[in-house]
Amino acid sequence: GAVVSQHPSWVICKSGTSVKIECRSLDFQATTMFWYRQFPKQSLMLMATSNEGSKATYEQGVEKDKFLINHASLTLSTLTVTSAHPEDSSFYICSAFWDRVNEQFFGPGTRLTVL
Amino acid sequence: AQSVAQPEDQVNVAEGNPLTVKCTYSVSGNPYLFWYVQYPNRGLQFLLKYITGDNLVKGSYGFEAEFNKSQTSFHLKKPSALVSDSALYFCAVRDPGRRALTFGSGTRLQVQP
């Protein structure tokens, strides 16, 4: 149990386009999901907390208009990188919080490369 | 605010030798502490956690960690390292009143054959 998937696992896009990344909890419901960003050889930085049925909470310095988060159901959160630029290239990891076990579980990550 | 420090960017150890990856934390109240491992271009794999109880926590793949409240440390250990243990290790802390994790900067473990 406690599997979290991300789709796509990698994506290459042109500068100026938008990219949507999906995060799904496959065998549990998650009222809260988290989105992290990881630069090469660096730690995970929390970008935002995604709450089902309400607006996401963004960390300081993260542009909410740039990184749109939608948590439309208890098993799905999406991160849309709007008008992507090369500096948005990164590894994006989501996690889903399972209330019943009071723990979060991580997806496998999505590698975004913006040309 | 909660924070985690991993003072070593890299730890090198010979296969078969014991390994230690250091972690210290700062959090108000009693912390939830975690260790994760990350292989290249992969997500995080859970190794172990401390919530309460015995200070020595045993986890996956033969790893263990010792919670030391007086030193605010949660060092990861393994009695005998394997080459396959070479990866990036993250310590994380969570305030019991919150859901979000705060990660340390990561320590790259290199096990030489």
Tab-separated table of C-alpha atoms in Angstrom:
chain	number	residue	atom	x	y	z
A	1	GLY	CA	0.000	0.000	0.000
A	2	ALA	CA	0.827	3.711	0.087
A	3	VAL	CA	1.888	4.134	-3.518
A	4	VAL	CA	2.155	7.558	-5.084
A	5	SER	CA	2.604	7.959	-8.819
A	6	GLN	CA	3.678	10.903	-10.918
A	7	HIS	CA	3.098	11.475	-14.587
A	8	PRO	CA	5.020	12.099	-16.695
A	9	SER	CA	8.301	10.801	-15.331
A	10	TRP	CA	10.140	13.168	-17.630
A	11	VAL	CA	9.169	15.918	-20.037
A	12	ILE	CA	11.007	18.177	-22.445
A	13	CYS	CA	9.278	21.306	-23.620
A	14	LYS	CA	9.993	24.530	-25.450
A	15	SER	CA	10.362	27.808	-23.637
A	16	GLY	CA	7.028	29.577	-23.272
A	17	THR	CA	4.868	26.492	-23.171
A	18	SER	CA	3.005	25.142	-20.147
A	19	VAL	CA	3.539	21.741	-18.625
A	20	LYS	CA	1.197	19.815	-16.331
A	21	ILE	CA	2.480	17.223	-13.868
A	22	GLU	CA	0.087	14.841	-12.140
A	23	CYS	CA	0.477	13.325	-8.699
A	24	ARG	CA	-1.805	10.473	-7.687
A	25	SER	CA	-2.201	8.501	-4.506
A	26	LEU	CA	-3.100	5.060	-5.820
A	27	ASP	CA	-4.376	3.221	-2.773
A	28	PHE	CA	-5.257	5.859	-0.233
A	29	GLN	CA	-6.958	9.217	-0.065
A	30	ALA	CA	-4.916	12.300	0.584
A	31	THR	CA	-6.444	15.554	1.732
A	32	THR	CA	-2.991	17.089	1.613
A	33	MET	CA	-0.290	16.745	-1.009
A	34	PHE	CA	3.039	18.504	-1.211
A	35	TRP	CA	5.114	19.661	-4.149
A	36	TYR	CA	8.885	19.841	-3.883
A	37	ARG	CA	11.539	21.031	-6.245
A	38	GLN	CA	15.050	19.643	-6.330
A	39	PHE	CA	17.972	21.189	-8.155
A	40	PRO	CA	20.947	19.017	-9.120
A	41	LYS	CA	22.892	17.832	-6.116
A	42	GLN	CA	20.683	19.823	-3.779
A	43	SER	CA	18.000	19.157	-1.252
A	44	LEU	CA	14.261	19.143	-1.699
A	45	MET	CA	12.652	22.530	-1.315
A	46	LEU	CA	8.987	22.646	-0.432
A	47	MET	CA	7.149	24.693	-3.028
A	48	ALA	CA	3.574	24.431	-1.887
A	49	THR	CA	1.035	22.498	0.093
A	50	SER	CA	-1.952	21.333	-1.900
A	51	ASN	CA	-5.225	20.975	-0.005
A	52	GLU	CA	-8.170	19.126	-1.488
A	53	GLY	CA	-11.001	21.471	-2.285
A	54	SER	CA	-9.176	24.652	-1.383
A	55	LYS	CA	-6.375	26.878	-2.556
A	56	ALA	CA	-2.802	25.758	-2.278
A	57	THR	CA	-0.475	27.319	0.245
A	58	TYR	CA	2.748	28.500	-1.357
A	59	GLU	CA	6.111	28.845	0.339
A	60	GLN	CA	7.812	32.192	0.397
A	61	GLY	CA	9.426	33.042	-2.902
A	62	VAL	CA	7.359	30.632	-4.999
A	63	GLU	CA	5.306	32.369	-7.677
A	64	LYS	CA	1.737	31.137	-7.445
A	65	ASP	CA	0.902	32.390	-10.917
A	66	LYS	CA	3.862	30.507	-12.308
A	67	PHE	CA	3.238	27.236	-10.543
A	68	LEU	CA	-0.473	26.507	-10.579
A	69	ILE	CA	-1.637	23.798	-8.240
A	70	ASN	CA	-4.995	22.086	-8.344
A	71	HIS	CA	-6.159	19.410	-5.905
A	72	ALA	CA	-9.502	18.513	-7.360
A	73	SER	CA	-9.956	15.121	-5.741
A	74	LEU	CA	-8.678	13.137	-2.796
A	75	THR	CA	-6.314	11.191	-5.025
A	76	LEU	CA	-5.062	13.739	-7.531
A	77	SER	CA	-3.060	16.939	-7.413
A	78	THR	CA	-1.631	18.669	-10.455
A	79	LEU	CA	1.192	21.146	-10.833
A	80	THR	CA	1.184	23.272	-13.958
A	81	VAL	CA	4.322	25.182	-14.814
A	82	THR	CA	3.054	28.073	-16.897
A	83	SER	CA	5.128	29.757	-19.586
A	84	ALA	CA	8.082	27.591	-18.729
A	85	HIS	CA	11.602	28.920	-19.074
A	86	PRO	CA	14.967	27.145	-18.896
A	87	GLU	CA	15.405	28.185	-15.266
A	88	ASP	CA	12.307	26.124	-14.437
A	89	SER	CA	14.163	22.991	-15.446
A	90	SER	CA	14.338	20.837	-12.369
A	91	PHE	CA	13.256	17.621	-10.707
A	92	TYR	CA	9.779	17.961	-9.244
A	93	ILE	CA	8.670	15.544	-6.540
A	94	CYS	CA	5.243	15.266	-4.987
A	95	SER	CA	4.149	13.571	-1.811
A	96	ALA	CA	0.751	12.625	-0.436
A	97	PHE	CA	-0.199	12.674	3.216
A	98	TRP	CA	-2.125	9.672	4.467
A	99	ASP	CA	-4.106	10.748	7.517
A	100	ARG	CA	-4.719	7.225	8.750
A	101	VAL	CA	-1.006	6.538	9.293
A	102	ASN	CA	-0.044	10.182	9.841
A	103	GLU	CA	2.711	10.037	7.246
A	104	GLN	CA	3.547	11.297	3.775
A	105	PHE	CA	4.567	9.125	0.845
A	106	PHE	CA	6.626	10.301	-2.090
A	107	GLY	CA	6.170	9.985	-5.809
A	108	PRO	CA	9.045	8.970	-8.098
A	109	GLY	CA	9.583	12.494	-9.399
A	110	THR	CA	9.290	14.257	-12.751
A	111	ARG	CA	12.310	15.582	-14.614
A	112	LEU	CA	11.388	18.786	-16.461
A	113	THR	CA	13.743	20.156	-19.099
A	114	VAL	CA	12.851	23.432	-20.766
A	115	LEU	CA	14.733	24.195	-23.958
B	1	ALA	CA	10.808	27.181	12.834
B	2	GLN	CA	12.106	23.697	12.293
B	3	SER	CA	15.454	22.988	10.666
B	4	VAL	CA	17.770	20.114	9.908
B	5	ALA	CA	21.521	20.105	9.425
B	6	GLN	CA	23.564	17.472	7.679
B	7	PRO	CA	27.117	18.673	8.195
B	8	GLU	CA	28.774	16.356	5.674
B	9	ASP	CA	28.266	16.791	1.949
B	10	GLN	CA	29.844	13.416	1.326
B	11	VAL	CA	30.829	10.388	3.347
B	12	ASN	CA	33.255	7.822	1.987
B	13	VAL	CA	33.513	4.377	3.477
B	14	ALA	CA	34.969	1.069	2.420
B	15	GLU	CA	32.648	-1.847	1.799
B	16	GLY	CA	32.205	-3.922	4.925
B	17	ASN	CA	33.040	-1.060	7.266
B	18	PRO	CA	30.484	0.611	9.494
B	19	LEU	CA	28.983	3.870	8.269
B	20	THR	CA	27.504	6.900	9.970
B	21	VAL	CA	25.672	9.779	8.334
B	22	LYS	CA	25.134	12.679	10.698
B	23	CYS	CA	22.005	14.727	11.275
B	24	THR	CA	21.080	17.348	13.852
B	25	TYR	CA	17.751	19.060	14.141
B	26	SER	CA	15.976	22.008	15.666
B	27	VAL	CA	12.252	21.922	16.353
B	28	SER	CA	9.919	23.056	19.057
B	29	GLY	CA	8.462	20.228	21.063
B	30	ASN	CA	9.045	16.554	20.411
B	31	PRO	CA	10.135	15.968	16.824
B	32	TYR	CA	9.217	13.392	14.255
B	33	LEU	CA	12.470	12.429	12.519
B	34	PHE	CA	12.975	10.618	9.244
B	35	TRP	CA	15.679	9.256	6.975
B	36	TYR	CA	15.186	8.859	3.241
B	37	VAL	CA	17.460	7.596	0.490
B	38	GLN	CA	17.474	8.792	-3.097
B	39	TYR	CA	19.033	7.044	-6.066
B	40	PRO	CA	19.828	9.024	-9.254
B	41	ASN	CA	16.750	10.441	-10.963
B	42	ARG	CA	14.455	8.711	-8.532
B	43	GLY	CA	12.095	9.807	-5.812
B	44	LEU	CA	12.697	9.338	-2.122
B	45	GLN	CA	12.608	5.954	-0.471
B	46	PHE	CA	11.707	5.792	3.193
B	47	LEU	CA	14.328	4.200	5.447
B	48	LEU	CA	13.151	4.762	8.986
B	49	LYS	CA	11.499	7.164	11.370
B	50	TYR	CA	11.449	8.107	15.021
B	51	ILE	CA	8.187	9.192	16.580
B	52	THR	CA	8.458	8.066	20.177
B	53	GLY	CA	9.736	5.160	22.244
B	54	ASP	CA	13.066	3.405	21.941
B	55	ASN	CA	15.847	5.777	20.942
B	56	LEU	CA	17.364	3.203	18.585
B	57	VAL	CA	15.230	2.822	15.508
B	58	LYS	CA	15.743	0.015	13.015
B	59	GLY	CA	14.764	0.480	9.408
B	60	SER	CA	15.049	-0.900	5.914
B	61	TYR	CA	18.141	-2.487	4.357
B	62	GLY	CA	19.928	-2.916	7.692
B	63	PHE	CA	19.996	0.777	8.546
B	64	GLU	CA	19.342	2.123	12.007
B	65	ALA	CA	19.362	5.522	13.657
B	66	GLU	CA	19.765	6.722	17.185
B	67	PHE	CA	17.698	9.546	18.564
B	68	ASN	CA	19.659	11.639	21.046
B	69	LYS	CA	17.508	14.315	22.583
B	70	SER	CA	20.264	16.028	24.564
B	71	GLN	CA	22.403	16.416	21.457
B	72	THR	CA	19.409	16.962	19.165
B	73	SER	CA	20.851	14.397	16.805
B	74	PHE	CA	19.514	11.539	14.720
B	75	HIS	CA	22.509	9.909	13.070
B	76	LEU	CA	22.008	7.150	10.520
B	77	LYS	CA	24.139	4.053	10.926
B	78	LYS	CA	24.804	0.696	9.378
B	79	PRO	CA	27.195	-1.918	10.768
B	80	SER	CA	28.536	-3.080	7.409
B	81	ALA	CA	28.301	-0.928	4.278
B	82	LEU	CA	27.525	-2.289	0.833
B	83	VAL	CA	28.519	-0.768	-2.500
B	84	SER	CA	24.809	-0.684	-3.321
B	85	ASP	CA	24.274	1.674	-0.365
B	86	SER	CA	25.953	4.424	-2.395
B	87	ALA	CA	23.273	7.089	-2.800
B	88	LEU	CA	22.055	10.431	-1.503
B	89	TYR	CA	20.668	10.386	2.026
B	90	PHE	CA	18.291	12.948	3.474
B	91	CYS	CA	17.373	13.551	7.068
B	92	ALA	CA	14.027	15.256	7.632
B	93	VAL	CA	12.116	16.633	10.581
B	94	ARG	CA	8.492	17.278	11.150
B	95	ASP	CA	6.846	19.247	13.883
B	96	PRO	CA	4.049	17.035	15.263
B	97	GLY	CA	1.641	19.926	14.781
B	98	ARG	CA	2.396	20.158	11.075
B	99	ARG	CA	2.359	17.832	8.092
B	100	ALA	CA	5.178	19.286	6.019
B	101	LEU	CA	8.702	17.907	6.231
B	102	THR	CA	11.830	19.994	6.372
B	103	PHE	CA	14.784	18.321	4.737
B	104	GLY	CA	18.478	18.562	5.402
B	105	SER	CA	20.852	19.384	2.593
B	106	GLY	CA	21.614	15.745	1.921
B	107	THR	CA	24.733	13.628	2.289
B	108	ARG	CA	26.173	11.642	-0.539
B	109	LEU	CA	27.372	8.260	0.636
B	110	GLN	CA	30.054	6.623	-1.446
B	111	VAL	CA	30.934	3.037	-0.576
B	112	GLN	CA	34.123	1.849	-2.190
B	113	PRO	CA	34.596	-1.819	-3.054
